Amino acid sequence: VVDMSRLPVLSRALDSRHGTRGTSIANHRRPGVVVEEVLAAVSPSEQGMGCLAGCLSRNRRRRVYRGETKRVVIVGGGFAAVHMCEELAKQPHDIKITMICPNDHLDIAWASPRAIARPETANRNVIPFHKIFERSKHAASMVTHVHDTVAWVTETYVETAMSCEKYEYDVLVIGTGATYAEGSEAKRLKSNHTSISGKDRVKELRELAHRVASAKGVMVVGAGPTGIELAAELGAAYPRVPIKLVTNKYEIGAGMPKPVKAALQHAFASRPNVSIVAGERGSILDAKRLGCDVAFMCAGMEPNTSFLGAGPLKASLDERGFVKTGPSGVVFGFPSVFALGDCAKTYDGDGAMEMMSERYRREHDTEKFARRVCAGNVLAALAGEALVDKAPAQERKWWHAVPRFSESATGTGDGYVYPGAVISLSPTESVGYVRGSVARGWFMAARKRKDLWRMRLSKKLTGHDGPHYT
């Protein structure tokens, strides 16, 4: 049993060791105060209490930033940005978080094909921000949501477009994501600034579903996971509407295991209204030639980083507008700026480039990278500590990729074994493979196809499985 009368002694010992005053034992969960340092600061008789060491060990894993109040500005309200903001708000850090996003909701973009095919479920695609932050214990005192867009970014502050307010920051996080190119309905697969409220977003998806249902034909360009899911979902939901899936490959499922490729080809063969146009790159101009009046260009993403093009952070953009970051998420040349999500590209020490979304597939998932890596690095940057570039080994799951090593004696890596793909074709059909296992992939796909994990995500973030809008 710990002698509670000795806690002030522990506090004074730590204060003298770290140069702080007036702190309590609850404030020992600060960067740099690890178990060994705490125990070294007290007398040997005070080190023998196992319950105190166990308590401090847990605090070591969940350190709380203590010190001068710092300012963290998050630009964007996508999946990665919201998860990182929610993670920071779980602990009583001495930081103030400002999230700048014109929308009032989190849009589950990967479920947009299902929402268009089954418009009665579109309200499950939207989760209100206020319900997410209500569940975070300290969000009320730490997080401020600014309904605005960003017009200007410098190395010290962010200026909004409509209110022209300036928000100074100690750490800036850019998580604005990416969208498909203008000129096609694929732009509306992700929530943009035209759907400010959750109700508007639900209405937008249902209007798009109505347009597809009454179309003469629908062209989908791109046979990646999004294009395949969209064409399959629409083909099953609207059997009287001709669907044209255009791909520059010569078959569907190129590069996937043979059983998965065969399952995809069988699924499309069972949809007589879906035809494959192979060997063509496809453009918006091909829609009229193919007899289609609705087009989805699901190939090539454009980052939402135009607000960086006129300021000093323009130097951090590549030729396509993606933010260049290191493995830890820090933007090159700007140590107090992080970028995550589809708006960023990761460059290693040798100059090799990788889309951050591909890195998620290889090392993490999006949620783990935002919560465990970026959120931890933000706190480390505020405390002046070293940053990390991957989640701890104990937090890696079986679906994360692993390095593939050669047979040589050196055992050098020659690539990665990717976790695979889980593709939902309709509420009753799905295919997939995970870590080379088709059976395991089909099991995961069977779980995904029912609701695309929308209810599960809503339950996790808000405590309620939704829907949150009618």
CSV table of N, CA and C in Angstrom, one decimal, residues 252-366:
chain,number,residue,atom,x,y,z
A,252,ILE,N,-10.6,-7.3,-65.8
A,252,ILE,CA,-11.0,-6.8,-64.5
A,252,ILE,C,-10.3,-7.7,-63.4
A,253,GLY,N,-9.7,-7.0,-62.4
A,253,GLY,CA,-9.0,-7.7,-61.4
A,253,GLY,C,-7.6,-8.0,-61.7
A,254,ALA,N,-7.0,-7.2,-62.6
A,254,ALA,CA,-5.6,-7.5,-63.0
A,254,ALA,C,-4.7,-7.3,-61.7
A,255,GLY,N,-3.8,-8.2,-61.5
A,255,GLY,CA,-2.9,-8.2,-60.4
A,255,GLY,C,-3.4,-8.8,-59.1
A,256,MET,N,-4.7,-9.3,-59.1
A,256,MET,CA,-5.3,-9.9,-58.0
A,256,MET,C,-5.2,-11.4,-58.1
A,257,PRO,N,-5.3,-12.2,-57.0
A,257,PRO,CA,-5.2,-13.7,-57.1
A,257,PRO,C,-6.3,-14.2,-58.1
A,258,LYS,N,-6.0,-15.3,-58.7
A,258,LYS,CA,-6.9,-15.9,-59.7
A,258,LYS,C,-8.3,-16.1,-59.2
A,259,PRO,N,-8.5,-16.7,-58.0
A,259,PRO,CA,-9.9,-16.8,-57.5
A,259,PRO,C,-10.7,-15.5,-57.3
A,260,VAL,N,-10.0,-14.5,-56.9
A,260,VAL,CA,-10.6,-13.2,-56.8
A,260,VAL,C,-11.0,-12.6,-58.2
A,261,LYS,N,-10.0,-12.8,-59.1
A,261,LYS,CA,-10.3,-12.3,-60.4
A,261,LYS,C,-11.4,-13.0,-61.1
A,262,ALA,N,-11.5,-14.3,-60.9
A,262,ALA,CA,-12.6,-15.1,-61.4
A,262,ALA,C,-13.9,-14.7,-60.8
A,263,ALA,N,-13.9,-14.5,-59.5
A,263,ALA,CA,-15.2,-14.1,-58.8
A,263,ALA,C,-15.7,-12.7,-59.3
A,264,LEU,N,-14.7,-11.8,-59.6
A,264,LEU,CA,-15.1,-10.5,-60.1
A,264,LEU,C,-15.7,-10.6,-61.5
A,265,GLN,N,-15.1,-11.4,-62.3
A,265,GLN,CA,-15.5,-11.6,-63.7
A,265,GLN,C,-16.9,-12.3,-63.7
A,266,HIS,N,-17.1,-13.2,-62.8
A,266,HIS,CA,-18.4,-13.9,-62.7
A,266,HIS,C,-19.5,-12.9,-62.2
A,267,ALA,N,-19.1,-12.1,-61.3
A,267,ALA,CA,-20.1,-11.1,-60.8
A,267,ALA,C,-20.6,-10.2,-61.9
A,268,PHE,N,-19.6,-9.7,-62.7
A,268,PHE,CA,-20.0,-8.8,-63.8
A,268,PHE,C,-20.8,-9.5,-64.9
A,269,ALA,N,-20.4,-10.8,-65.1
A,269,ALA,CA,-21.1,-11.5,-66.1
A,269,ALA,C,-22.6,-11.8,-65.7
A,270,SER,N,-22.9,-11.8,-64.4
A,270,SER,CA,-24.2,-12.0,-64.0
A,270,SER,C,-25.1,-10.7,-64.0
A,271,ARG,N,-24.4,-9.6,-64.4
A,271,ARG,CA,-25.1,-8.4,-64.6
A,271,ARG,C,-25.2,-8.0,-66.0
A,272,PRO,N,-26.3,-8.4,-66.7
A,272,PRO,CA,-26.3,-8.1,-68.2
A,272,PRO,C,-26.3,-6.7,-68.6
A,273,ASN,N,-26.6,-5.8,-67.7
A,273,ASN,CA,-26.6,-4.4,-68.0
A,273,ASN,C,-25.2,-3.7,-67.8
A,274,VAL,N,-24.2,-4.5,-67.3
A,274,VAL,CA,-22.9,-4.0,-67.1
A,274,VAL,C,-22.0,-4.5,-68.2
A,275,SER,N,-21.3,-3.7,-68.9
A,275,SER,CA,-20.4,-4.1,-70.0
A,275,SER,C,-19.0,-3.5,-69.7
A,276,ILE,N,-18.0,-4.2,-70.0
A,276,ILE,CA,-16.6,-3.8,-69.8
A,276,ILE,C,-16.0,-3.3,-71.1
A,277,VAL,N,-15.5,-2.1,-71.0
A,277,VAL,CA,-14.7,-1.5,-72.1
A,277,VAL,C,-13.3,-1.5,-71.8
A,278,ALA,N,-12.5,-2.5,-72.2
A,278,ALA,CA,-11.2,-2.7,-71.8
A,278,ALA,C,-10.2,-2.1,-72.8
A,279,GLY,N,-9.0,-1.8,-72.3
A,279,GLY,CA,-7.9,-1.3,-73.1
A,279,GLY,C,-8.1,0.2,-73.5
A,280,GLU,N,-8.9,1.0,-72.8
A,280,GLU,CA,-9.1,2.4,-73.1
A,280,GLU,C,-8.9,3.2,-71.8
A,281,ARG,N,-8.3,4.3,-71.9
A,281,ARG,CA,-8.1,5.1,-70.7
A,281,ARG,C,-9.4,5.8,-70.3
A,282,GLY,N,-10.1,6.2,-71.3
A,282,GLY,CA,-11.4,6.9,-71.0
A,282,GLY,C,-11.3,8.3,-70.6
A,283,SER,N,-12.3,9.1,-71.0
A,283,SER,CA,-12.3,10.5,-70.6
A,283,SER,C,-13.8,10.9,-70.6
A,284,ILE,N,-14.0,12.1,-70.1
A,284,ILE,CA,-15.4,12.6,-70.0
A,284,ILE,C,-16.0,12.8,-71.4
A,285,LEU,N,-15.2,12.9,-72.5
A,285,LEU,CA,-15.7,13.1,-73.8
A,285,LEU,C,-16.2,11.8,-74.4
A,286,ASP,N,-15.8,10.6,-73.8
A,286,ASP,CA,-16.2,9.3,-74.3
A,286,ASP,C,-17.6,9.0,-73.8
A,287,ALA,N,-18.2,9.7,-72.9
A,287,ALA,CA,-19.5,9.4,-72.4
A,287,ALA,C,-20.6,9.4,-73.5
A,288,LYS,N,-20.5,10.5,-74.3
A,288,LYS,CA,-21.5,10.6,-75.4
A,288,LYS,C,-21.4,9.5,-76.4
A,289,ARG,N,-20.1,9.1,-76.7
A,289,ARG,CA,-19.9,8.0,-77.7
A,289,ARG,C,-20.4,6.7,-77.2
A,290,LEU,N,-20.3,6.5,-75.9
A,290,LEU,CA,-20.8,5.2,-75.3
A,290,LEU,C,-22.3,5.3,-74.9
A,291,GLY,N,-23.0,6.4,-75.3
A,291,GLY,CA,-24.4,6.5,-75.0
A,291,GLY,C,-24.7,6.7,-73.5
A,292,CYS,N,-23.9,7.4,-72.8
A,292,CYS,CA,-24.1,7.7,-71.4
A,292,CYS,C,-24.2,9.1,-71.1
A,293,ASP,N,-25.2,9.5,-70.2
A,293,ASP,CA,-25.4,10.9,-69.9
A,293,ASP,C,-24.9,11.2,-68.4
A,294,VAL,N,-24.4,10.1,-67.7
A,294,VAL,CA,-23.9,10.3,-66.4
A,294,VAL,C,-22.5,9.6,-66.4
A,295,ALA,N,-21.5,10.4,-65.9
A,295,ALA,CA,-20.1,9.8,-65.9
A,295,ALA,C,-19.5,10.0,-64.6
A,296,PHE,N,-18.8,8.9,-64.2
A,296,PHE,CA,-18.0,8.9,-63.0
A,296,PHE,C,-16.5,8.7,-63.4
A,297,MET,N,-15.7,9.7,-63.2
A,297,MET,CA,-14.2,9.5,-63.5
A,297,MET,C,-13.5,9.1,-62.2
A,298,CYS,N,-13.4,7.8,-62.0
A,298,CYS,CA,-12.9,7.3,-60.7
A,298,CYS,C,-11.4,6.9,-60.9
A,299,ALA,N,-10.7,7.8,-61.6
A,299,ALA,CA,-9.2,7.5,-61.9
A,299,ALA,C,-8.5,8.8,-61.7
A,300,GLY,N,-7.6,8.9,-60.8
A,300,GLY,CA,-6.8,10.1,-60.6
A,300,GLY,C,-7.4,11.0,-59.5
A,301,MET,N,-6.7,11.2,-58.5
A,301,MET,CA,-7.2,12.1,-57.4
A,301,MET,C,-6.5,13.4,-57.4
A,302,GLU,N,-7.2,14.5,-57.1
A,302,GLU,CA,-6.6,15.8,-57.0
A,302,GLU,C,-6.6,16.2,-55.5
A,303,PRO,N,-5.5,16.6,-55.0
A,303,PRO,CA,-5.5,17.0,-53.5
A,303,PRO,C,-6.2,18.4,-53.3
A,304,ASN,N,-6.8,18.5,-52.2
A,304,ASN,CA,-7.4,19.7,-51.8
A,304,ASN,C,-6.4,20.6,-51.1
A,305,THR,N,-5.5,21.1,-51.8
A,305,THR,CA,-4.4,21.9,-51.2
A,305,THR,C,-4.2,23.3,-51.9
A,306,SER,N,-5.2,23.7,-52.6
A,306,SER,CA,-5.0,25.0,-53.4
A,306,SER,C,-4.8,26.2,-52.5
A,307,PHE,N,-5.2,26.1,-51.2
A,307,PHE,CA,-5.0,27.2,-50.3
A,307,PHE,C,-3.5,27.3,-49.9
A,308,LEU,N,-2.7,26.3,-50.2
A,308,LEU,CA,-1.3,26.4,-49.9
A,308,LEU,C,-0.5,27.0,-51.0
A,309,GLY,N,-1.1,27.2,-52.2
A,309,GLY,CA,-0.3,27.6,-53.4
A,309,GLY,C,0.2,29.0,-53.4
A,310,ALA,N,-0.3,29.9,-52.5
A,310,ALA,CA,0.1,31.3,-52.6
A,310,ALA,C,1.0,31.7,-51.4
A,311,GLY,N,1.2,30.8,-50.4
A,311,GLY,CA,2.0,31.1,-49.2
A,311,GLY,C,3.3,30.4,-49.2
A,312,PRO,N,4.0,30.5,-48.1
A,312,PRO,CA,5.3,29.9,-48.0
A,312,PRO,C,5.3,28.4,-48.1
A,313,LEU,N,4.1,27.7,-47.7
A,313,LEU,CA,4.1,26.3,-47.8
A,313,LEU,C,4.0,25.8,-49.2
A,314,LYS,N,3.9,26.7,-50.2
A,314,LYS,CA,3.9,26.2,-51.6
A,314,LYS,C,5.2,25.4,-51.9
A,315,ALA,N,6.3,25.7,-51.2
A,315,ALA,CA,7.5,24.9,-51.4
A,315,ALA,C,7.4,23.5,-51.0
A,316,SER,N,6.3,23.1,-50.2
A,316,SER,CA,6.2,21.8,-49.8
A,316,SER,C,5.3,20.9,-50.7
A,317,LEU,N,4.8,21.5,-51.8
A,317,LEU,CA,3.9,20.8,-52.7
A,317,LEU,C,4.7,20.2,-53.9
A,318,ASP,N,4.3,19.0,-54.4
A,318,ASP,CA,4.9,18.5,-55.6
A,318,ASP,C,4.2,19.0,-56.8
A,319,GLU,N,4.6,18.5,-58.0
A,319,GLU,CA,4.0,19.1,-59.2
A,319,GLU,C,2.5,18.9,-59.3
A,320,ARG,N,2.0,17.9,-58.6
A,320,ARG,CA,0.5,17.7,-58.7
A,320,ARG,C,-0.3,18.3,-57.5
A,321,GLY,N,0.5,19.0,-56.6
A,321,GLY,CA,-0.2,19.6,-55.5
A,321,GLY,C,-0.3,18.8,-54.2
A,322,PHE,N,0.3,17.6,-54.2
A,322,PHE,CA,0.3,16.8,-53.0
A,322,PHE,C,1.4,17.4,-52.0
A,323,VAL,N,1.1,17.3,-50.7
A,323,VAL,CA,2.1,17.7,-49.7
A,323,VAL,C,3.1,16.7,-49.5
A,324,LYS,N,4.4,17.1,-49.6
A,324,LYS,CA,5.5,16.2,-49.4
A,324,LYS,C,5.8,16.1,-47.9
A,325,THR,N,5.8,14.8,-47.4
A,325,THR,CA,6.1,14.6,-46.0
A,325,THR,C,7.1,13.5,-45.8
A,326,GLY,N,7.7,13.5,-44.6
A,326,GLY,CA,8.6,12.4,-44.3
A,326,GLY,C,7.8,11.3,-43.7
A,327,PRO,N,8.5,10.2,-43.3
A,327,PRO,CA,7.7,9.0,-42.7
A,327,PRO,C,7.0,9.3,-41.4
A,328,SER,N,7.4,10.4,-40.7
A,328,SER,CA,6.7,10.7,-39.4
A,328,SER,C,5.5,11.6,-39.7
A,329,GLY,N,5.3,12.0,-40.9
A,329,GLY,CA,4.1,12.9,-41.2
A,329,GLY,C,4.5,14.4,-41.2
A,330,VAL,N,5.7,14.7,-40.9
A,330,VAL,CA,6.2,16.1,-40.9
A,330,VAL,C,6.4,16.6,-42.3
A,331,VAL,N,5.9,17.8,-42.6
A,331,VAL,CA,6.1,18.3,-44.0
A,331,VAL,C,7.5,18.8,-44.2
A,332,PHE,N,8.1,18.4,-45.3
A,332,PHE,CA,9.5,18.8,-45.6
A,332,PHE,C,9.7,20.3,-45.5
A,333,GLY,N,10.7,20.7,-44.7
A,333,GLY,CA,11.0,22.1,-44.6
A,333,GLY,C,10.2,22.9,-43.6
A,334,PHE,N,9.2,22.2,-43.0
A,334,PHE,CA,8.4,22.9,-42.0
A,334,PHE,C,8.2,22.0,-40.8
A,335,PRO,N,9.1,22.0,-39.8
A,335,PRO,CA,9.0,21.0,-38.7
A,335,PRO,C,7.8,21.1,-37.8
A,336,SER,N,7.0,22.2,-37.9
A,336,SER,CA,5.9,22.3,-37.0
A,336,SER,C,4.6,22.1,-37.8
A,337,VAL,N,4.7,21.5,-39.0
A,337,VAL,CA,3.5,21.3,-39.9
A,337,VAL,C,3.5,19.8,-40.2
A,338,PHE,N,2.3,19.2,-40.0
A,338,PHE,CA,2.1,17.8,-40.3
A,338,PHE,C,1.0,17.7,-41.4
A,339,ALA,N,1.1,16.6,-42.2
A,339,ALA,CA,0.1,16.4,-43.2
A,339,ALA,C,-0.3,14.9,-43.2
A,340,LEU,N,-1.5,14.5,-43.3
A,340,LEU,CA,-1.9,13.2,-43.3
A,340,LEU,C,-3.2,13.0,-44.2
A,341,GLY,N,-3.4,11.8,-44.6
A,341,GLY,CA,-4.5,11.5,-45.5
A,341,GLY,C,-4.2,11.5,-46.9
A,342,ASP,N,-5.2,11.6,-47.8
A,342,ASP,CA,-5.0,11.6,-49.2
A,342,ASP,C,-4.4,12.8,-49.8
A,343,CYS,N,-4.2,13.9,-49.1
A,343,CYS,CA,-3.6,15.1,-49.6
A,343,CYS,C,-2.1,15.0,-49.5
A,344,ALA,N,-1.5,14.0,-49.0
A,344,ALA,CA,-0.1,13.9,-48.7
A,344,ALA,C,0.6,12.7,-49.4
A,345,LYS,N,1.9,12.9,-49.7
A,345,LYS,CA,2.7,11.8,-50.2
A,345,LYS,C,3.9,11.7,-49.3
A,346,THR,N,4.3,10.5,-49.0
A,346,THR,CA,5.5,10.2,-48.1
A,346,THR,C,6.7,9.9,-48.9
A,347,TYR,N,7.8,10.6,-48.6
A,347,TYR,CA,9.1,10.4,-49.2
A,347,TYR,C,10.1,9.8,-48.1
A,348,ASP,N,10.8,8.8,-48.5
A,348,ASP,CA,11.8,8.2,-47.5
A,348,ASP,C,13.1,8.9,-47.7
A,349,GLY,N,14.1,8.4,-47.0
A,349,GLY,CA,15.4,9.1,-47.0
A,349,GLY,C,16.1,9.0,-48.4
A,350,ASP,N,15.7,8.0,-49.2
A,350,ASP,CA,16.3,7.9,-50.5
A,350,ASP,C,15.6,8.6,-51.6
A,351,GLY,N,14.6,9.3,-51.2
A,351,GLY,CA,13.8,10.1,-52.2
A,351,GLY,C,12.7,9.3,-52.9
A,352,ALA,N,12.5,8.1,-52.5
A,352,ALA,CA,11.4,7.3,-53.1
A,352,ALA,C,10.0,7.8,-52.5
A,353,MET,N,9.1,7.9,-53.4
A,353,MET,CA,7.8,8.5,-53.1
A,353,MET,C,6.7,7.4,-53.0
A,354,GLU,N,5.8,7.6,-52.1
A,354,GLU,CA,4.7,6.7,-51.9
A,354,GLU,C,3.4,7.5,-51.4
A,355,MET,N,2.3,7.2,-52.1
A,355,MET,CA,1.1,7.8,-51.6
A,355,MET,C,0.8,7.4,-50.1
A,356,MET,N,0.4,8.4,-49.3
A,356,MET,CA,0.2,8.1,-47.9
A,356,MET,C,-0.9,7.0,-47.7
A,357,SER,N,-1.9,7.0,-48.6
A,357,SER,CA,-2.9,6.0,-48.5
A,357,SER,C,-2.3,4.6,-48.8
A,358,GLU,N,-1.3,4.5,-49.7
A,358,GLU,CA,-0.7,3.2,-49.9
A,358,GLU,C,0.2,2.9,-48.6
A,359,ARG,N,0.7,3.9,-48.0
A,359,ARG,CA,1.5,3.6,-46.8
A,359,ARG,C,0.6,3.1,-45.7
A,360,TYR,N,-0.6,3.6,-45.6
A,360,TYR,CA,-1.6,3.1,-44.6
A,360,TYR,C,-1.8,1.6,-44.9
A,361,ARG,N,-2.0,1.2,-46.1
A,361,ARG,CA,-2.2,-0.2,-46.4
A,361,ARG,C,-1.0,-1.0,-46.1
A,362,ARG,N,0.2,-0.5,-46.2
A,362,ARG,CA,1.4,-1.2,-46.0
A,362,ARG,C,1.8,-1.4,-44.5
A,363,GLU,N,1.6,-0.3,-43.8
A,363,GLU,CA,2.1,-0.3,-42.4
A,363,GLU,C,1.0,-0.2,-41.3
A,364,HIS,N,-0.1,0.5,-41.6
A,364,HIS,CA,-1.1,0.7,-40.6
A,364,HIS,C,-2.5,0.6,-41.3
A,365,ASP,N,-3.5,1.1,-40.7
A,365,ASP,CA,-4.7,1.5,-41.3
A,365,ASP,C,-4.8,3.0,-41.0
A,366,THR,N,-5.7,3.7,-41.7
A,366,THR,CA,-5.8,5.2,-41.5
A,366,THR,C,-6.0,5.6,-40.1
